[in-house]
Protein backbone atom coordinates (compact mmCIF):
# COMPACT_ATOMS: atom_id res chain seq x y z
CA MET A 1 -48.81 -27.57 -27.72
CA ARG A 2 -45.82 -26.89 -25.48
CA ALA A 3 -42.45 -27.21 -27.18
CA ILE A 4 -38.85 -26.07 -27.02
CA GLN A 5 -37.81 -23.88 -29.93
CA ILE A 6 -34.49 -22.44 -31.11
CA THR A 7 -34.48 -19.20 -33.10
CA GLU A 8 -30.70 -18.68 -32.98
CA PHE A 9 -27.89 -21.21 -32.65
CA GLY A 10 -25.84 -21.41 -29.48
CA GLY A 11 -25.57 -23.08 -26.11
CA PRO A 12 -28.27 -24.04 -23.60
CA GLU A 13 -29.41 -20.41 -23.38
CA VAL A 14 -31.03 -20.59 -26.85
CA LEU A 15 -33.53 -23.28 -25.78
CA THR A 16 -36.84 -21.49 -25.22
CA GLU A 17 -40.24 -22.86 -24.17
CA VAL A 18 -43.04 -21.77 -26.52
CA GLU A 19 -46.58 -22.65 -27.62
CA LEU A 20 -46.75 -24.00 -31.19
CA PRO A 21 -49.47 -25.48 -33.39
CA ASP A 22 -49.67 -29.27 -33.40
CA PRO A 23 -47.56 -30.80 -36.17
CA VAL A 24 -49.40 -32.36 -39.10
CA PRO A 25 -48.16 -35.72 -40.43
CA GLY A 26 -47.71 -36.19 -44.14
CA PRO A 27 -47.74 -39.38 -46.20
CA GLY A 28 -45.72 -42.13 -44.54
CA GLU A 29 -45.57 -40.29 -41.22
CA LEU A 30 -47.07 -40.89 -37.78
CA LEU A 31 -48.36 -38.32 -35.30
CA VAL A 32 -47.13 -39.29 -31.84
CA GLU A 33 -48.33 -37.92 -28.52
CA VAL A 34 -45.02 -37.86 -26.74
CA SER A 35 -44.81 -39.46 -23.31
CA ARG A 36 -41.00 -39.04 -23.14
CA ALA A 37 -38.37 -37.63 -25.46
CA GLY A 38 -34.76 -38.72 -25.47
CA LEU A 39 -31.92 -36.38 -24.57
CA ASN A 40 -28.68 -37.08 -26.42
CA TYR A 41 -25.26 -35.48 -26.56
CA ALA A 42 -25.86 -34.96 -30.27
CA ASP A 43 -28.69 -32.57 -29.32
CA THR A 44 -26.12 -30.14 -27.95
CA HIS A 45 -24.44 -30.11 -31.36
CA GLN A 46 -27.84 -29.66 -33.01
CA ALA A 47 -28.50 -26.58 -30.86
CA GLU A 48 -25.28 -24.92 -31.98
CA ASN A 49 -25.48 -26.28 -35.57
CA SER A 50 -22.14 -28.08 -35.27
CA TYR A 51 -23.24 -31.63 -36.08
CA LEU A 52 -23.11 -33.62 -39.31
CA ALA A 53 -26.62 -32.68 -40.43
CA LYS A 54 -26.95 -28.90 -40.70
CA MET A 55 -30.15 -27.45 -39.25
CA GLU A 56 -32.40 -24.55 -40.25
CA LEU A 57 -34.16 -22.07 -37.99
CA PRO A 58 -36.59 -21.93 -36.32
CA LEU A 59 -35.99 -25.39 -34.91
CA VAL A 60 -37.64 -27.68 -32.38
CA PRO A 61 -34.71 -29.92 -31.37
CA GLY A 62 -34.83 -33.54 -30.36
CA GLY A 63 -34.45 -36.66 -32.45
CA GLU A 64 -36.18 -39.47 -30.54
CA VAL A 65 -39.60 -39.87 -28.94
CA VAL A 66 -41.79 -42.56 -27.43
CA GLY A 67 -45.55 -42.35 -27.13
CA ARG A 68 -48.83 -43.30 -28.77
CA THR A 69 -50.42 -42.58 -32.12
CA PRO A 70 -54.06 -41.42 -32.25
CA GLU A 71 -54.97 -45.08 -32.93
CA GLY A 72 -53.31 -46.18 -29.69
CA ARG A 73 -50.21 -47.74 -31.20
CA ARG A 74 -47.22 -47.40 -28.84
CA VAL A 75 -44.05 -46.61 -30.76
CA VAL A 76 -40.54 -45.33 -30.27
CA GLY A 77 -39.13 -43.43 -33.20
CA LEU A 78 -36.44 -41.27 -34.70
CA THR A 79 -37.02 -37.92 -36.30
CA SER A 80 -34.65 -35.31 -37.70
CA SER A 81 -36.10 -32.71 -35.30
CA GLY A 82 -39.24 -31.92 -33.31
CA GLY A 83 -38.79 -34.26 -30.37
CA TYR A 84 -38.81 -31.67 -27.57
CA ALA A 85 -42.58 -31.20 -27.69
CA GLU A 86 -45.88 -32.64 -26.53
CA LYS A 87 -46.52 -34.00 -30.05
CA ALA A 88 -44.13 -34.99 -32.82
CA VAL A 89 -44.19 -36.40 -36.33
CA VAL A 90 -42.17 -39.57 -36.93
CA PRO A 91 -41.51 -41.24 -40.29
CA GLU A 92 -43.05 -44.70 -40.40
CA ALA A 93 -39.70 -46.04 -41.64
CA THR A 94 -37.97 -45.02 -38.40
CA ALA A 95 -40.73 -46.03 -35.97
CA PHE A 96 -40.65 -49.25 -33.97
CA ASP A 97 -43.46 -50.88 -32.01
CA VAL A 98 -42.63 -51.13 -28.30
CA PRO A 99 -43.30 -54.56 -26.79
CA GLU A 100 -45.35 -54.90 -23.62
CA GLY A 101 -43.00 -54.97 -20.66
CA VAL A 102 -40.57 -52.39 -22.09
CA ASP A 103 -40.84 -49.01 -20.35
CA ASP A 104 -40.37 -45.61 -21.97
CA LEU A 105 -36.81 -45.09 -20.75
CA THR A 106 -35.68 -48.48 -22.00
CA ALA A 107 -37.39 -48.00 -25.37
CA LEU A 108 -35.62 -44.65 -25.83
CA SER A 109 -32.31 -46.18 -24.72
CA MET A 110 -32.53 -48.80 -27.43
CA VAL A 111 -33.57 -46.67 -30.40
CA VAL A 112 -30.39 -44.57 -30.64
CA GLN A 113 -27.87 -45.76 -28.05
CA GLY A 114 -28.75 -49.44 -28.25
CA SER A 115 -28.87 -49.62 -32.03
CA THR A 116 -25.64 -47.60 -32.21
CA ALA A 117 -23.86 -50.04 -29.86
CA TRP A 118 -25.26 -53.00 -31.85
CA LEU A 119 -24.11 -51.57 -35.20
CA LEU A 120 -20.69 -50.56 -33.88
CA LEU A 121 -19.96 -54.06 -32.63
CA ARG A 122 -21.70 -56.05 -35.38
CA ARG A 123 -21.01 -53.94 -38.49
CA SER A 124 -18.25 -51.40 -37.78
CA VAL A 125 -15.64 -53.46 -35.92
CA HIS A 126 -16.99 -56.97 -36.62
CA LEU A 127 -16.42 -58.15 -33.07
CA GLU A 128 -14.81 -61.59 -32.88
CA PRO A 129 -14.92 -63.90 -29.83
CA GLY A 130 -11.87 -63.26 -27.68
CA ASP A 131 -11.28 -59.69 -28.88
CA SER A 132 -10.20 -57.15 -26.30
CA VAL A 133 -12.67 -54.27 -26.44
CA VAL A 134 -12.15 -50.73 -25.14
CA VAL A 135 -15.33 -48.77 -24.47
CA HIS A 136 -14.69 -45.08 -23.88
CA ALA A 137 -17.36 -43.18 -21.91
CA ALA A 138 -18.51 -46.55 -20.63
CA ALA A 139 -21.07 -45.11 -18.22
CA GLY A 140 -22.86 -43.15 -20.94
CA GLY A 141 -25.87 -44.13 -22.99
CA VAL A 142 -24.04 -46.01 -25.77
CA GLY A 143 -21.12 -47.08 -23.60
CA SER A 144 -23.21 -48.70 -20.87
CA LEU A 145 -25.00 -50.84 -23.49
CA ALA A 146 -21.84 -51.57 -25.50
CA VAL A 147 -20.13 -52.96 -22.38
CA GLN A 148 -23.02 -55.37 -21.85
CA LEU A 149 -23.27 -56.43 -25.49
CA ALA A 150 -19.52 -56.91 -25.95
CA LYS A 151 -19.39 -59.15 -22.89
CA LYS A 152 -22.44 -61.14 -23.99
CA TRP A 153 -21.06 -61.61 -27.52
CA GLY A 154 -17.78 -63.12 -26.34
CA ALA A 155 -15.26 -60.32 -25.93
CA GLY A 156 -12.15 -61.65 -24.25
CA ARG A 157 -11.59 -58.56 -22.15
CA VAL A 158 -13.76 -55.46 -21.86
CA ILE A 159 -11.83 -52.36 -20.83
CA ALA A 160 -14.01 -49.43 -19.77
CA THR A 161 -12.92 -45.82 -19.39
CA ALA A 162 -14.80 -43.24 -17.36
CA SER A 163 -14.02 -39.98 -15.60
CA SER A 164 -15.13 -40.71 -12.03
CA ALA A 165 -14.96 -43.52 -9.50
CA ASP A 166 -18.76 -43.87 -9.53
CA LYS A 167 -18.84 -44.18 -13.33
CA ARG A 168 -16.06 -46.74 -13.30
CA ALA A 169 -17.90 -48.74 -10.63
CA LEU A 170 -21.01 -48.72 -12.82
CA ALA A 171 -19.02 -50.02 -15.81
CA LEU A 172 -17.68 -52.88 -13.70
CA GLU A 173 -21.20 -53.67 -12.49
CA LEU A 174 -22.34 -53.87 -16.11
CA GLY A 175 -19.68 -56.44 -16.95
CA ALA A 176 -16.42 -54.64 -17.75
CA ASP A 177 -13.33 -56.57 -16.68
CA ILE A 178 -11.43 -53.43 -15.75
CA ALA A 179 -12.23 -49.72 -15.62
CA ILE A 180 -9.62 -46.98 -15.96
CA ASP A 181 -9.62 -43.22 -15.52
CA SER A 182 -10.45 -41.49 -18.81
CA THR A 183 -8.51 -38.38 -17.73
CA THR A 184 -5.17 -40.21 -17.69
CA GLU A 185 -2.52 -38.33 -19.65
CA ASP A 186 -1.12 -41.40 -21.43
CA MET A 187 -4.14 -43.35 -22.64
CA THR A 188 -2.01 -45.56 -24.90
CA ALA A 189 0.01 -46.86 -21.96
CA ALA A 190 -3.07 -47.17 -19.75
CA LEU A 191 -4.91 -49.29 -22.32
CA ARG A 192 -1.95 -51.60 -22.83
CA GLU A 193 -1.52 -52.01 -19.08
CA ALA A 194 -5.23 -52.76 -18.70
CA ASN A 195 -4.88 -55.46 -21.38
CA GLY A 196 -2.03 -57.24 -19.66
CA GLY A 197 0.71 -55.41 -21.54
CA ARG A 198 -0.74 -56.19 -24.96
CA LYS A 199 -2.21 -53.84 -27.53
CA VAL A 200 -6.00 -53.93 -27.93
CA ASP A 201 -8.20 -55.28 -30.71
CA VAL A 202 -11.21 -52.94 -30.67
CA VAL A 203 -11.88 -49.38 -29.49
CA LEU A 204 -15.27 -47.66 -29.45
CA ASP A 205 -14.63 -43.92 -29.28
CA MET A 206 -17.02 -40.97 -29.05
CA THR A 207 -14.57 -38.51 -27.52
CA GLY A 208 -12.17 -37.26 -30.19
CA GLY A 209 -8.99 -35.26 -29.79
CA ALA A 210 -6.06 -36.78 -27.92
CA VAL A 211 -8.15 -39.75 -26.75
CA THR A 212 -8.63 -40.82 -30.36
CA ASP A 213 -4.96 -40.31 -31.24
CA GLN A 214 -3.76 -42.32 -28.25
CA SER A 215 -6.36 -45.04 -28.77
CA ILE A 216 -5.24 -45.55 -32.39
CA ALA A 217 -1.68 -45.91 -31.10
CA ALA A 218 -2.90 -48.65 -28.72
CA LEU A 219 -4.34 -50.84 -31.51
CA ALA A 220 -2.85 -54.25 -32.17
CA PRO A 221 -2.27 -55.47 -35.74
CA PHE A 222 -5.70 -55.81 -37.38
CA GLY A 223 -7.15 -53.73 -34.55
CA ARG A 224 -10.19 -51.57 -35.29
CA LEU A 225 -11.30 -48.20 -33.90
CA ALA A 226 -14.88 -47.08 -34.50
CA PHE A 227 -15.43 -43.34 -34.10
CA TYR A 228 -19.02 -42.25 -33.50
CA GLY A 229 -18.98 -38.92 -31.68
CA MET A 230 -17.14 -35.69 -30.90
CA ALA A 231 -17.82 -35.12 -27.20
CA SER A 232 -14.52 -33.35 -26.52
CA ARG A 233 -15.19 -30.96 -29.44
CA GLU A 234 -11.48 -31.46 -30.25
CA LYS A 235 -10.33 -32.77 -33.62
CA PRO A 236 -8.02 -35.79 -33.67
CA THR A 237 -4.81 -35.70 -35.67
CA PRO A 238 -5.57 -36.59 -39.31
CA VAL A 239 -4.98 -40.31 -39.90
CA GLU A 240 -2.28 -41.09 -42.44
CA PRO A 241 -3.03 -44.14 -44.62
CA ALA A 242 0.63 -45.17 -44.46
CA LYS A 243 0.40 -45.49 -40.68
CA LEU A 244 -2.69 -47.68 -40.98
CA LEU A 245 -0.84 -49.84 -43.49
CA SER A 246 2.30 -50.11 -41.40
CA HIS A 247 0.33 -51.31 -38.37
CA SER A 248 -2.48 -53.20 -40.19
CA THR A 249 -5.10 -51.18 -38.30
CA ALA A 250 -8.47 -49.75 -39.31
CA VAL A 251 -10.34 -46.58 -38.35
CA VAL A 252 -14.03 -46.38 -39.24
CA GLY A 253 -16.75 -43.81 -38.60
CA MET A 254 -20.39 -44.59 -37.87
CA TRP A 255 -23.40 -42.27 -38.02
CA LEU A 256 -26.72 -43.92 -37.27
CA PRO A 257 -28.84 -42.32 -40.07
CA HIS A 258 -26.70 -44.09 -42.67
CA ALA A 259 -27.71 -47.45 -41.20
CA PHE A 260 -31.26 -47.02 -42.48
CA ARG A 261 -29.89 -47.26 -46.01
CA LEU A 262 -28.39 -50.70 -45.42
CA PRO A 263 -30.07 -53.65 -47.09
CA GLY A 264 -31.83 -56.15 -44.88
CA ARG A 265 -33.39 -53.61 -42.49
CA ALA A 266 -30.32 -53.66 -40.24
CA VAL A 267 -31.70 -51.22 -37.68
CA HIS A 268 -34.97 -53.14 -37.44
CA ARG A 269 -33.00 -56.35 -36.83
CA ALA A 270 -30.97 -54.56 -34.19
CA MET A 271 -34.08 -53.29 -32.42
CA ALA A 272 -35.76 -56.69 -32.47
CA GLU A 273 -32.69 -58.35 -30.94
CA LEU A 274 -32.23 -55.60 -28.36
CA PHE A 275 -35.86 -55.80 -27.22
CA ASP A 276 -35.57 -59.60 -26.97
CA LEU A 277 -32.49 -59.22 -24.75
CA VAL A 278 -34.28 -56.68 -22.57
CA LEU A 279 -37.32 -58.91 -22.13
CA ALA A 280 -35.05 -61.86 -21.31
CA GLY A 281 -33.33 -59.82 -18.58
CA GLU A 282 -29.99 -59.94 -20.41
CA LEU A 283 -29.67 -56.24 -21.23
CA ARG A 284 -30.66 -53.23 -19.17
CA ALA A 285 -30.85 -49.53 -19.70
CA VAL A 286 -29.18 -47.30 -17.11
CA PRO A 287 -31.44 -44.43 -15.97
CA GLY A 288 -29.57 -41.14 -16.15
CA GLY A 289 -32.23 -38.70 -15.01
CA GLU A 290 -35.54 -37.21 -16.06
CA TYR A 291 -36.05 -33.52 -16.80
CA GLY A 292 -39.22 -31.55 -17.35
CA LEU A 293 -39.62 -29.52 -20.52
CA SER A 294 -39.03 -26.39 -18.44
CA GLU A 295 -35.66 -27.84 -17.28
CA VAL A 296 -34.23 -28.46 -20.74
CA ARG A 297 -31.47 -25.86 -20.39
CA ARG A 298 -30.19 -27.59 -17.26
CA ALA A 299 -30.32 -30.91 -19.11
CA HIS A 300 -28.09 -29.55 -21.88
CA GLU A 301 -25.72 -28.02 -19.33
CA ASP A 302 -25.41 -31.42 -17.66
CA LEU A 303 -24.80 -33.13 -21.00
CA ARG A 304 -22.16 -30.64 -22.08
CA SER A 305 -20.34 -30.88 -18.75
CA ARG A 306 -20.40 -34.70 -19.04
CA ARG A 307 -21.80 -35.02 -15.54
CA THR A 308 -24.36 -37.57 -16.67
CA THR A 309 -24.54 -41.35 -16.85
CA GLY A 310 -26.90 -43.65 -18.73
CA LYS A 311 -30.02 -42.45 -20.50
CA LEU A 312 -31.53 -38.98 -20.00
CA VAL A 313 -35.17 -38.34 -20.86
CA LEU A 314 -37.41 -35.31 -21.16
CA ASP A 315 -40.99 -35.21 -19.85
CA PRO A 316 -43.00 -32.90 -22.16
CA LYS A 317 -45.59 -32.39 -19.41
CA GLY A 318 -42.99 -31.22 -16.90
């Protein structure tokens, strides 16, 4: 089968197209003929071995696929690696049946970005009706869905940040009440101004660095910041517990694999609700572009440069 393999860690240049034997599923695993694979910013960290889960070489990257099993079952699923290929093995525990009427791009949008947005709002920050919610990178995969969900679930004011006029226009189209330039030098002041001069209740942050520092400073008493990514590749200033205490604020991290350990099948509940919203026309995935397998280096270059919006997918036949 055709696949992308990494034999040394690095940037987009280490992604190489090769022919590999078909993977063989073990107990509790499904073999999936991949119709589309998801492209995520986390994949760029996987390629350089800078993410939370350390990888071993040789490596076929890619953590999400949609396709059919040999029995004809259509599933979308998560895997630790192996997604950038014509066939992949997916644990049964992280596979979800795709309802009729949900296309490949939407299914892939929900399995990582959608469930992440759901868990951030439901479990990490415990969104309350009337809360002001800041969504950084609001035109991205998670951000574009978080804007829609926050608005639907009663946020009082949704404040989007994005780096270009087109991305800010998209965030407004998706339901944000205001969209501000993410490159502003004083994010704390910009967020307060966008919230009518008041500090904000909730921030969803996947950027890191100064954006995180300034967003924490913009939190109101009992405000919550959920940190779920490191797109800037810059480390925020370490958070001092005394400062959290003095302002009654909370900072929480969220990494999706941990959610599968929660009781009550939290991710499965998230996926069921997300698919219901999609089928009801109340939630939509934003297409961000489709790349052939032979174009995977360009895809990673686009991800790293943050030129993209919405959901990016990889066609293993391309």
